mmCIF file of C-alpha atoms and ligand atoms in Angstrom:
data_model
loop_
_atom_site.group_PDB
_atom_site.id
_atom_site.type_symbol
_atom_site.label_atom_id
_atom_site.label_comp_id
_atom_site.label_asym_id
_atom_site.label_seq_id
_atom_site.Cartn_x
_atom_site.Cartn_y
_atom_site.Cartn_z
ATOM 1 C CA UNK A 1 23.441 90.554 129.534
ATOM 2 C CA UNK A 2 26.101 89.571 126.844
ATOM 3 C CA UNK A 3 28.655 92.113 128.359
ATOM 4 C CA UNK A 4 28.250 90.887 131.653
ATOM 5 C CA UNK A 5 28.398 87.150 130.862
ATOM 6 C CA UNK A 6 32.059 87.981 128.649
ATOM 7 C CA UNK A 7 33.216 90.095 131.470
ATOM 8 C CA UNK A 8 32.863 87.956 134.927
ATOM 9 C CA UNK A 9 36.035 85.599 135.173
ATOM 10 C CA UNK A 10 35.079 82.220 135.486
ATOM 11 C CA UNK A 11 35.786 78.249 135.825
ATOM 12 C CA UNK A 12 35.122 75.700 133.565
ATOM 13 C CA UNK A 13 34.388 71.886 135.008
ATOM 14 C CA UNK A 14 32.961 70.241 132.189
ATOM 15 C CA UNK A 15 35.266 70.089 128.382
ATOM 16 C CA UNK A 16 36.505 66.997 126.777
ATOM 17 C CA UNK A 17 39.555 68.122 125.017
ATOM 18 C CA UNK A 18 39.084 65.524 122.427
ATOM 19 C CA UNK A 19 35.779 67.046 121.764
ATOM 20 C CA UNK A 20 37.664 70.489 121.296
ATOM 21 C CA UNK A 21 38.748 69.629 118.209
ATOM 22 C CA UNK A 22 37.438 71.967 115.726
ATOM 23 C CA UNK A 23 37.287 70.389 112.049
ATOM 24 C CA UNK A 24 40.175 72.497 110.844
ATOM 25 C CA UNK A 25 42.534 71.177 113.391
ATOM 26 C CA UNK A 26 41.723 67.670 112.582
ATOM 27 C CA UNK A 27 41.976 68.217 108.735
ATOM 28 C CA UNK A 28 45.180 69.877 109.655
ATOM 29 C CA UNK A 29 46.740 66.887 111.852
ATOM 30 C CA UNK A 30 45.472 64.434 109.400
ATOM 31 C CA UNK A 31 47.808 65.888 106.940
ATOM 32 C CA UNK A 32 50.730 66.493 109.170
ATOM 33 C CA UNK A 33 50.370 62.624 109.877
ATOM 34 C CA UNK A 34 49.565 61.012 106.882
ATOM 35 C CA UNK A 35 46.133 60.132 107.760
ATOM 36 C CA UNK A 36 42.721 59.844 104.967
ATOM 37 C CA UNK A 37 39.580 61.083 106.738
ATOM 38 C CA UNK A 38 36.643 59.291 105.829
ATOM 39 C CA UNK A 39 35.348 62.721 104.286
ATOM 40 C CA UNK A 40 36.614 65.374 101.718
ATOM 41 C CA UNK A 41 36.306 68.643 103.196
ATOM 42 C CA UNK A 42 35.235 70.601 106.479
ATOM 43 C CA UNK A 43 32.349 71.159 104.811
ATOM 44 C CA UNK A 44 31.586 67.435 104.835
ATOM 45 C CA UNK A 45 32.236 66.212 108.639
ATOM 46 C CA UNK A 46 30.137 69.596 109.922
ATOM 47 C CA UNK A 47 27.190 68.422 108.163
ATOM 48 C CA UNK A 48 27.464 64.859 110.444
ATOM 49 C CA UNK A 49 27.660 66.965 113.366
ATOM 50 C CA UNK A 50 23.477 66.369 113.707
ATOM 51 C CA UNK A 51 22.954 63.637 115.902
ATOM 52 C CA UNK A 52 19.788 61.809 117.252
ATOM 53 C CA UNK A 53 21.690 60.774 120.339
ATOM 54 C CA UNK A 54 24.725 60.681 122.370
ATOM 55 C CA UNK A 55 25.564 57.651 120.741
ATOM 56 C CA UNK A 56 25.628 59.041 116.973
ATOM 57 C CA UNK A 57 28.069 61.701 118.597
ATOM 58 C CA UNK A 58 30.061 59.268 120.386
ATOM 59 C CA UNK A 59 31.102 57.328 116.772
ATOM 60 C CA UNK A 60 31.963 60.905 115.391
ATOM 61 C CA UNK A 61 34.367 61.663 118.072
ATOM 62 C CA UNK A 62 35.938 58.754 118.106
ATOM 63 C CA UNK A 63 36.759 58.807 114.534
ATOM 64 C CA UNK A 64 38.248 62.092 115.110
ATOM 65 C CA UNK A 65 40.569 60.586 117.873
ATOM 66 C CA UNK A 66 42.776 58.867 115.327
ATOM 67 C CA UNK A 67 44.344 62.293 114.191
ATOM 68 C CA UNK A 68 46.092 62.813 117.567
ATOM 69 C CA UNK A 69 48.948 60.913 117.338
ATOM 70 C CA UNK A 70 52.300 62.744 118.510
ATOM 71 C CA UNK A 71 52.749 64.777 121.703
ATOM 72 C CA UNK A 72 52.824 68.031 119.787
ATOM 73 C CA UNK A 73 49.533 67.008 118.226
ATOM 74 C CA UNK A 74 47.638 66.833 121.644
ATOM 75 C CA UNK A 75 49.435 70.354 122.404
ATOM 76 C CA UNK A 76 47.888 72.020 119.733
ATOM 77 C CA UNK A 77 44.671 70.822 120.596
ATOM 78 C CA UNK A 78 45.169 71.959 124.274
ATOM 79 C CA UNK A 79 46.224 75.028 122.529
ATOM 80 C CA UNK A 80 43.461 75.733 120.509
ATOM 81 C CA UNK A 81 40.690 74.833 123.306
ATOM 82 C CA UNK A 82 43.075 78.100 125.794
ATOM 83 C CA UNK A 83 43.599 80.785 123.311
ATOM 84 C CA UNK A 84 38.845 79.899 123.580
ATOM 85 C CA UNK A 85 39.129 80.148 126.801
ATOM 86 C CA UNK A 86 40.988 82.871 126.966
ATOM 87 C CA UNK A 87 38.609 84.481 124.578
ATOM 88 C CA UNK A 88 35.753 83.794 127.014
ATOM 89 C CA UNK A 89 37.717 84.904 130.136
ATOM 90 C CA UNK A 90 38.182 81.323 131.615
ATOM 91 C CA UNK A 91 40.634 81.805 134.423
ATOM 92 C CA UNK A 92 40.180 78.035 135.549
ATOM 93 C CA UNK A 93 39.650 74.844 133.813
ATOM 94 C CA UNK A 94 38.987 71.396 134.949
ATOM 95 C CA UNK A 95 39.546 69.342 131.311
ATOM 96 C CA UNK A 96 38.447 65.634 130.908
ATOM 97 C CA UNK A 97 40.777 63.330 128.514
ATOM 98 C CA UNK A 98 39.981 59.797 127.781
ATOM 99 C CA UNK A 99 43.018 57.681 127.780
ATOM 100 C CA UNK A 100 42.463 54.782 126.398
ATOM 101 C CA UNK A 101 40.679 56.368 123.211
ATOM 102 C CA UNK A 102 44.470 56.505 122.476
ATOM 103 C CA UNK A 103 46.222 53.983 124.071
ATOM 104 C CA UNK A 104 43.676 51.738 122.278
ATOM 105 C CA UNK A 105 45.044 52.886 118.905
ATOM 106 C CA UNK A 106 48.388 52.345 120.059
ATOM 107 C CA UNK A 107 49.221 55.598 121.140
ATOM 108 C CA UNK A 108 51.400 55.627 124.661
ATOM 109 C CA UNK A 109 49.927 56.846 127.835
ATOM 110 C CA UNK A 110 52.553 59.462 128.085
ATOM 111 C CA UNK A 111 51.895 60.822 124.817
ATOM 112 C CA UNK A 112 48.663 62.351 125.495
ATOM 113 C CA UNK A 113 48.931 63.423 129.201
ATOM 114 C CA UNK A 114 52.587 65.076 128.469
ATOM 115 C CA UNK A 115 51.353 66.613 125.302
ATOM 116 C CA UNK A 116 48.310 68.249 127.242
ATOM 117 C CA UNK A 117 50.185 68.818 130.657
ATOM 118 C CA UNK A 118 52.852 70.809 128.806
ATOM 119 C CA UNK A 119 50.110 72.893 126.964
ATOM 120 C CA UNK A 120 48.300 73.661 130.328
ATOM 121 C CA UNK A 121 51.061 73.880 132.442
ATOM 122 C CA UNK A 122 52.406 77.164 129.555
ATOM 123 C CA UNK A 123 49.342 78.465 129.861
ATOM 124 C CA UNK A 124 49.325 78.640 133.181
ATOM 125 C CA UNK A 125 52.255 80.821 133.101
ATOM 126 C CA UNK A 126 51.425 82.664 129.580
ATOM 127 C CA UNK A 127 47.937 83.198 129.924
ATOM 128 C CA UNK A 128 47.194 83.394 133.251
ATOM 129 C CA UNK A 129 44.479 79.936 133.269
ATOM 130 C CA UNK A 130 45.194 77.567 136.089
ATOM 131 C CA UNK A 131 44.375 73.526 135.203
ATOM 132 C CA UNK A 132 43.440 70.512 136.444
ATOM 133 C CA UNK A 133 43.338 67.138 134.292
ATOM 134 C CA UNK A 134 40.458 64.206 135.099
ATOM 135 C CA UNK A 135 41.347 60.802 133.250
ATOM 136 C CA UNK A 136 37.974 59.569 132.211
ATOM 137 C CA UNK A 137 37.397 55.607 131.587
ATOM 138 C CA UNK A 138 35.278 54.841 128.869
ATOM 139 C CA UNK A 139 31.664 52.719 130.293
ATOM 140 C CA UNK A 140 31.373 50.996 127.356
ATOM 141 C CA UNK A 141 34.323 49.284 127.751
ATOM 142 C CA UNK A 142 35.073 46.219 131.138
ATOM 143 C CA UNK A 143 35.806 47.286 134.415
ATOM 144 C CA UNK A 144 38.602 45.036 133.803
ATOM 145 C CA UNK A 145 40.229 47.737 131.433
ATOM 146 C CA UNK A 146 40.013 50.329 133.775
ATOM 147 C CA UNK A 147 41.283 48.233 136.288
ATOM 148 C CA UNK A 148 44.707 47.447 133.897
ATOM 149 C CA UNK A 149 45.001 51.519 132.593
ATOM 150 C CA UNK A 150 44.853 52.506 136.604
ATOM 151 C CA UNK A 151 48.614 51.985 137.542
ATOM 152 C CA UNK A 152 49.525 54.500 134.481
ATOM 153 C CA UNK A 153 47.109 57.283 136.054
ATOM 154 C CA UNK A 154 48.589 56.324 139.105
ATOM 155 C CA UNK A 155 52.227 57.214 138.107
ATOM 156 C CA UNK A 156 50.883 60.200 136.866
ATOM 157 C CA UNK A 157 49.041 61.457 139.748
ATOM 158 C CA UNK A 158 51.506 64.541 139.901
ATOM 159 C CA UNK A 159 49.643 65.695 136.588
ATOM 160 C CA UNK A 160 46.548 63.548 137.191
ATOM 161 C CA UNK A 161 44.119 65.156 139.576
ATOM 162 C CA UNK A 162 41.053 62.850 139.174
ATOM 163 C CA UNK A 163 39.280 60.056 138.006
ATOM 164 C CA UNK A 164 36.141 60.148 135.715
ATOM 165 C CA UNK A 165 33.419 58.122 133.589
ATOM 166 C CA UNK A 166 32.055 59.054 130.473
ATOM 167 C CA UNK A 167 31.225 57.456 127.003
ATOM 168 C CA UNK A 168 28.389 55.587 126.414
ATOM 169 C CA UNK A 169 25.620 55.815 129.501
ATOM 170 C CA UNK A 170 22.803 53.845 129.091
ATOM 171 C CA UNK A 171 23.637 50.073 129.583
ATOM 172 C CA UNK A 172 26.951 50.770 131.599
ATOM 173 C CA UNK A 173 25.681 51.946 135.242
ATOM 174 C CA UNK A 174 28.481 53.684 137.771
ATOM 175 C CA UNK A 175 28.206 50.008 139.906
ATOM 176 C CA UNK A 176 30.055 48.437 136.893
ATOM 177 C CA UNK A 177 32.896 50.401 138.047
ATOM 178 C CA UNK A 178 33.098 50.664 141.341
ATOM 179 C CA UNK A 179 36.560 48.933 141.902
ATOM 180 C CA UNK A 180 38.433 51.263 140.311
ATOM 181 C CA UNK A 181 36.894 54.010 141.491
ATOM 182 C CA UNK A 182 37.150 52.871 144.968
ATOM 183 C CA UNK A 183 40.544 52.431 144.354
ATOM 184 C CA UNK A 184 41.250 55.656 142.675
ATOM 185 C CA UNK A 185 39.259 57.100 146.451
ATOM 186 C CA UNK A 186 41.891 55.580 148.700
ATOM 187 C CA UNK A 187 45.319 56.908 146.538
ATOM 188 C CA UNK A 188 43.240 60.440 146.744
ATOM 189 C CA UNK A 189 42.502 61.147 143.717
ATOM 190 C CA UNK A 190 39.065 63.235 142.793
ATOM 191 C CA UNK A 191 36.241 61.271 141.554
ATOM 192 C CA UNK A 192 33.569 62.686 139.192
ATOM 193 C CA UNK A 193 31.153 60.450 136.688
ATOM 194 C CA UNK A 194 28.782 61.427 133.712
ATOM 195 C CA UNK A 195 25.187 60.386 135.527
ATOM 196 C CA UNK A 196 21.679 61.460 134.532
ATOM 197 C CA UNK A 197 22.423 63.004 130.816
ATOM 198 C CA UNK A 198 20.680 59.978 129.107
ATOM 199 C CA UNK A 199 20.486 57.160 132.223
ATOM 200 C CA UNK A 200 17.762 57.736 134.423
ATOM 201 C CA UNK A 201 18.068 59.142 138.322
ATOM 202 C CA UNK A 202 19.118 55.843 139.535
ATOM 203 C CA UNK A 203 22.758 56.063 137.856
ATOM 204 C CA UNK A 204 22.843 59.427 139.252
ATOM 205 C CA UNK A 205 21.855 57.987 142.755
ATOM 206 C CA UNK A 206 24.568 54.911 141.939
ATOM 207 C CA UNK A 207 27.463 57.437 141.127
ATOM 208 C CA UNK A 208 26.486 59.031 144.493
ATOM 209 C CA UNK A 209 26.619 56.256 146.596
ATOM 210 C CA UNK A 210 28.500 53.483 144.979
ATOM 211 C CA UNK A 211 31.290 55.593 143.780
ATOM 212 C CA UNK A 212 30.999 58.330 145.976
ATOM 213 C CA UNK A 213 31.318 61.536 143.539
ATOM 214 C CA UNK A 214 33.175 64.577 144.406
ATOM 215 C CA UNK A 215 30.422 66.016 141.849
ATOM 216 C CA UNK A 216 28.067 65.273 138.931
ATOM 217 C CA UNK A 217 28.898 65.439 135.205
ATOM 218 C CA UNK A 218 25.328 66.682 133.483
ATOM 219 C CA UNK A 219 23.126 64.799 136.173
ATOM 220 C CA UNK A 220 19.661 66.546 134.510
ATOM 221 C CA UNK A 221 17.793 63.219 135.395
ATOM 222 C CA UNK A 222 18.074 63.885 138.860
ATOM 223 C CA UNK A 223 15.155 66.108 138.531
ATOM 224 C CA UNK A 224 12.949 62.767 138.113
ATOM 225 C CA UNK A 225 13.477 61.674 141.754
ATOM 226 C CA UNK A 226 12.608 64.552 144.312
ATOM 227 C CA UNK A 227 14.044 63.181 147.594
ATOM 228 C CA UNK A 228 17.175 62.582 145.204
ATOM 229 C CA UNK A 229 17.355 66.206 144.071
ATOM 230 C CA UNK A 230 17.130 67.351 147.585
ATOM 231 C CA UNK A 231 19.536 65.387 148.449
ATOM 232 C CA UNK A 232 21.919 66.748 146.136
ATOM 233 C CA UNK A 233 21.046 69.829 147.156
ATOM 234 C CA UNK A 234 21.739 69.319 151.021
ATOM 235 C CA UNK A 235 24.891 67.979 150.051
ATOM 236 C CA UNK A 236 26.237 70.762 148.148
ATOM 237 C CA UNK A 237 27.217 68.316 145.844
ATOM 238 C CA UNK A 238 27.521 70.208 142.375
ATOM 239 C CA UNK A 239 26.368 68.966 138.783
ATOM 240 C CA UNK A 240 28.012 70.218 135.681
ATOM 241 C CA UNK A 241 25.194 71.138 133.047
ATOM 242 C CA UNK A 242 26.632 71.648 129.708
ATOM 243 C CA UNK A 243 23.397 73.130 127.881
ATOM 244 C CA UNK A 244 24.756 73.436 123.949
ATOM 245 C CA UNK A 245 25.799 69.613 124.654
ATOM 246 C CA UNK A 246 22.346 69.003 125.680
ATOM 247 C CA UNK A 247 20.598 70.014 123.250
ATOM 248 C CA UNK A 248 22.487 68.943 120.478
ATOM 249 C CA UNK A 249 22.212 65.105 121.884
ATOM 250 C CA UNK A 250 18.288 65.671 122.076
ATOM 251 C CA UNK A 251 18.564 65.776 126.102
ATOM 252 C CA UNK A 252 16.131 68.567 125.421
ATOM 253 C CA UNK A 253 14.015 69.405 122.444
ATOM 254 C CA UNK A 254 14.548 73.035 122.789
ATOM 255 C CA UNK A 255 16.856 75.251 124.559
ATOM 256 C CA UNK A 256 13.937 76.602 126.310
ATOM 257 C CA UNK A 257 13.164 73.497 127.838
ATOM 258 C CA UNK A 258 16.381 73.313 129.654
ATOM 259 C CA UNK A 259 15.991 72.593 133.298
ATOM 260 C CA UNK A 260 18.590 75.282 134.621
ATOM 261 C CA UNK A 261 16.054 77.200 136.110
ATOM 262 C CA UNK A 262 14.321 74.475 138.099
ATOM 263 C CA UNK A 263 17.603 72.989 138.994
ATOM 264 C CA UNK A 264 18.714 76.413 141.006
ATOM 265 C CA UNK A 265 15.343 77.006 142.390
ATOM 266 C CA UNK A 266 15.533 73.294 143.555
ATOM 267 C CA UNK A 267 18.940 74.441 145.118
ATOM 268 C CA UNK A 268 21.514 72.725 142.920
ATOM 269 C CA UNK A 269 24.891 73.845 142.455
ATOM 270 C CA UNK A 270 24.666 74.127 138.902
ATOM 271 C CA UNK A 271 27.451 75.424 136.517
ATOM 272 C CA UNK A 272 27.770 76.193 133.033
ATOM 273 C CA UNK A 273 29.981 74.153 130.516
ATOM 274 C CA UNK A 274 30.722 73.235 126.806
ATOM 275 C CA UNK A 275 31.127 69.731 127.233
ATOM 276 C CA UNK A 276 32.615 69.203 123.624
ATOM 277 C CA UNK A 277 32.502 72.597 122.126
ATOM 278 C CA UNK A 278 33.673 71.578 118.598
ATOM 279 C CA UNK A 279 30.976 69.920 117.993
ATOM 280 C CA UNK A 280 28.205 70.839 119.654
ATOM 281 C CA UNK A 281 28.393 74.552 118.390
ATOM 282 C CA UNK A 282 29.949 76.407 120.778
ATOM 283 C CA UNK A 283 32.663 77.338 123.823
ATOM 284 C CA UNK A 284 31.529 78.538 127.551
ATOM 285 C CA UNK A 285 30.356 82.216 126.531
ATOM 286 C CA UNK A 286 28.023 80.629 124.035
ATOM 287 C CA UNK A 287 26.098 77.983 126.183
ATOM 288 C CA UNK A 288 25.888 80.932 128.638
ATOM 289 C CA UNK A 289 24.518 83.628 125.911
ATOM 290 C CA UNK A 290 22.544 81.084 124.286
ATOM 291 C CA UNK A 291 21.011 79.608 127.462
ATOM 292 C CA UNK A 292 20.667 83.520 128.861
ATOM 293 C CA UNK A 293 18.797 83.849 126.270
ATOM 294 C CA UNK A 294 16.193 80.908 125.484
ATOM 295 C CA UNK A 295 15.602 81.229 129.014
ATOM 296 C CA UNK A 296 15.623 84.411 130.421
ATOM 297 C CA UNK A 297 18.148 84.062 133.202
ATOM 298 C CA UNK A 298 18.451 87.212 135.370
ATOM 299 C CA UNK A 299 21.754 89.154 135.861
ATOM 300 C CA UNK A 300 21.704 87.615 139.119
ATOM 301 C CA UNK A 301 21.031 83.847 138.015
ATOM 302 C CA UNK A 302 24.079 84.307 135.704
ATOM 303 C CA UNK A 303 26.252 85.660 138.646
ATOM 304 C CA UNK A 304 24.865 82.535 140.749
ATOM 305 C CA UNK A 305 26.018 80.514 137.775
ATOM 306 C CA UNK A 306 29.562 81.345 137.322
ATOM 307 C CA UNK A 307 30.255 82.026 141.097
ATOM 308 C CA UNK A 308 28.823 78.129 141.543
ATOM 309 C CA UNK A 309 32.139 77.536 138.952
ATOM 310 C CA UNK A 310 34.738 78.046 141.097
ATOM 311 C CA UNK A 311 32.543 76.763 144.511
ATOM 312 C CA UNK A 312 32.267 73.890 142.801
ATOM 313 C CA UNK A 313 35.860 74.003 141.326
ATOM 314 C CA UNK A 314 38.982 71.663 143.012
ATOM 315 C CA UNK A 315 40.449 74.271 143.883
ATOM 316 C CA UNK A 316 41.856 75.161 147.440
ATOM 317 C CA UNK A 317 39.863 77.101 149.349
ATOM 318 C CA UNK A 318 41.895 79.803 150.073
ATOM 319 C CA UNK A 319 42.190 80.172 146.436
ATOM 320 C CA UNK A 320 38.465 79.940 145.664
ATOM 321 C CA UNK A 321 38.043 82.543 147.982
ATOM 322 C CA UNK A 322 40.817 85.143 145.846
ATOM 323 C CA UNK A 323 38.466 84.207 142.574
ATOM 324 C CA UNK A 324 35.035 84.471 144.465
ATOM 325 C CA UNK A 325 36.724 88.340 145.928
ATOM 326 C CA UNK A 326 37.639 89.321 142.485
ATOM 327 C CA UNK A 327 33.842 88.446 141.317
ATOM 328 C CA UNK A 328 32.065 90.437 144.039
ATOM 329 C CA UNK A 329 34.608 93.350 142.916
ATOM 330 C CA UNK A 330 32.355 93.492 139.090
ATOM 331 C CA UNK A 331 29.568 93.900 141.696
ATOM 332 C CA UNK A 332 26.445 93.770 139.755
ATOM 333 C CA UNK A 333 25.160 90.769 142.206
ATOM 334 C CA UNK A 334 22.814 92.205 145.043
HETATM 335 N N1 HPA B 401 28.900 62.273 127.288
HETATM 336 C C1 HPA B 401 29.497 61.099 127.526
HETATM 337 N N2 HPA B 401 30.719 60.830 127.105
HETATM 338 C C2 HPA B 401 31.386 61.764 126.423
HETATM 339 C C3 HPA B 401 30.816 62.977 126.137
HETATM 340 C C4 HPA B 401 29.508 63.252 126.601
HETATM 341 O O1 HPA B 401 28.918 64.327 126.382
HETATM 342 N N3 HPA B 401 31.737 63.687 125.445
HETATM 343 C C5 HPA B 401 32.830 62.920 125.329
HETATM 344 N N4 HPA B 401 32.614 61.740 125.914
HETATM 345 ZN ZN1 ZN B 402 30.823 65.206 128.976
#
């Protein structure tokens, strides 16, 4: 089952590249700029990386933010998350960066998205993994905010593809930002939101309706509302489940809780992602192995799984088609 999970090529849809930041790389960059970490060792920050909720996370990853400071230092990072996915044979990724967790400390807005476009956009061309890049707004800040950042995504739409919402959930439903994302719709962008991993089915319904998702980041509480789960299922409207992530924020108690099962005998697009690997113990190969495991998935679930990744993707579709062609060719589905 391992073999065959390291072997199919595949798409990733759901990594923060802030939350790819392994400790090393931020004891590293705090050096290189000067900055004291609130801790003396690697040793030190892993053992906060046990959290009670998305929340405790949230102030962790934030901290680690300040380290990025210089273009090169949000290379790296991008960097450091491909030579992973290389590792894991990713041949498509569709990353999440929050802007304003920088351009809050002062950091520019083309800092970060030139730093990580120029890192994608190499290994594109040196290891053979195509890209897309989603701006996320943070929910737990105004509408207002978004509203002001939107002109710089705006300008950068040529390295820009879409619009998301992550950050704290509960509290902030997708209605609070439906403005910007409406705007975001008309210029054309592609709109995804973080829905259902701690807020109940109605945010999911909200992000559906109110801001009109292209697809669903997490989205587990769907499964409370059953006419909304078929719905999402008629639709075709894909969620990205990021199992590690999911456990490690208490979404479920045990790995062998996780919903995956019900969600693709409920006929969900469902995919497979890391979400923030760095801390939540692992890259796409291990949520699959991991989650293969705890639950028993089938050779044939785990094809379903990673052929839902580029389906599910941004891709064109005559391009989807090349990726879902070279898939059939391992053959073990059917
Ligand atoms: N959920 C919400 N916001 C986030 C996450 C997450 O898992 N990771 C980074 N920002
Ligand atoms: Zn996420």
């Amino acid at each position: 089952m391992n073999e065959l999970i390291q072997l199919l090529p595949k798409a990733e849809l759901h990594m923060h590249i802030e939350g790819s930041l392994e400790p090393e790389l931020m004891f590293k960059l705090a050096e290189r700029n000067g900055i004291e970490l609130p801790y003396d060792s690697v040793d030190e920050l892993k053992a906060k990386y046990n959290f009670n909720n998305l929340q405790e996370f949230l102030d962790i990853y934030y901290q680690g933010c300040a380290v990025l400071q210089t273009e090169q230092d949000f290379y790296d990072l991008a960097w450091a998350y491909l030579e992973k996915a290389k590792d894991d044979h990713v041949v498509h990724t569709e990353i999440f960066y929050d802007p304003q967790s920088h351009t809050n400390r002062g950091i520019p807005f083309e800092t970060a998205i030139n730093g990580l476009y120029r890192a994608f956009d190499d290994a594109q061309n040196q290891l053979g993994i195509s890209f897309h890049i989603i701006a996320c707004f943070l929910r737990h800040l105004p509408e207002q905010d978004a509203l002001d950042l939107y002109p710089k995504i705006f300008e950068n739409r040529d390295k820009i593809l879409g619009i998301g919402l992550d950050s704290s959930e509960m509290g902030h439903p997708p209605e609070k930002y439906q403005k910007v994302f409406a705007q975001a719709k008309k210029d054309g962008f592609k709109v995804v939101a973080h829905a259902g991993e701690e807020g109940p089915a109605a945010y999911v319904r909200e992000a559906i309706d109110i801001l009109q998702v292209d697809r669903i980041d997490h989205g587990n509480r769907c499964l409370d509302d059953d006419i909304l789960t078929a719905q999402i299922a008629k639709a075709g409207l894909a969620l990205t489940v990021c199992p590690l992530s999911n456990l490690k924020l208490q979404v479920v108690k045990d790995l062998k809780d996780h919903p995956i099962k019900t969600m693709l005998n409920k006929g969900l697009m469902a995919t497979i992602n890391s979400d923030d690997p760095a801390y939540f113990g692992g890259y796409i190969n291990d949520n699959f192995y991991q989650l293969a495991e705890a639950v028993s998935l089938s050779d044939d679930q785990i094809f379903t799984l990673v052929e839902n990744s580029f389906k599910a993707s941004f891709l064109p579709e005559s391009i989807k088609e090349i990726h879902l062609k070279a898939l059939n060719s391992f053959g073990s589905h059917e």
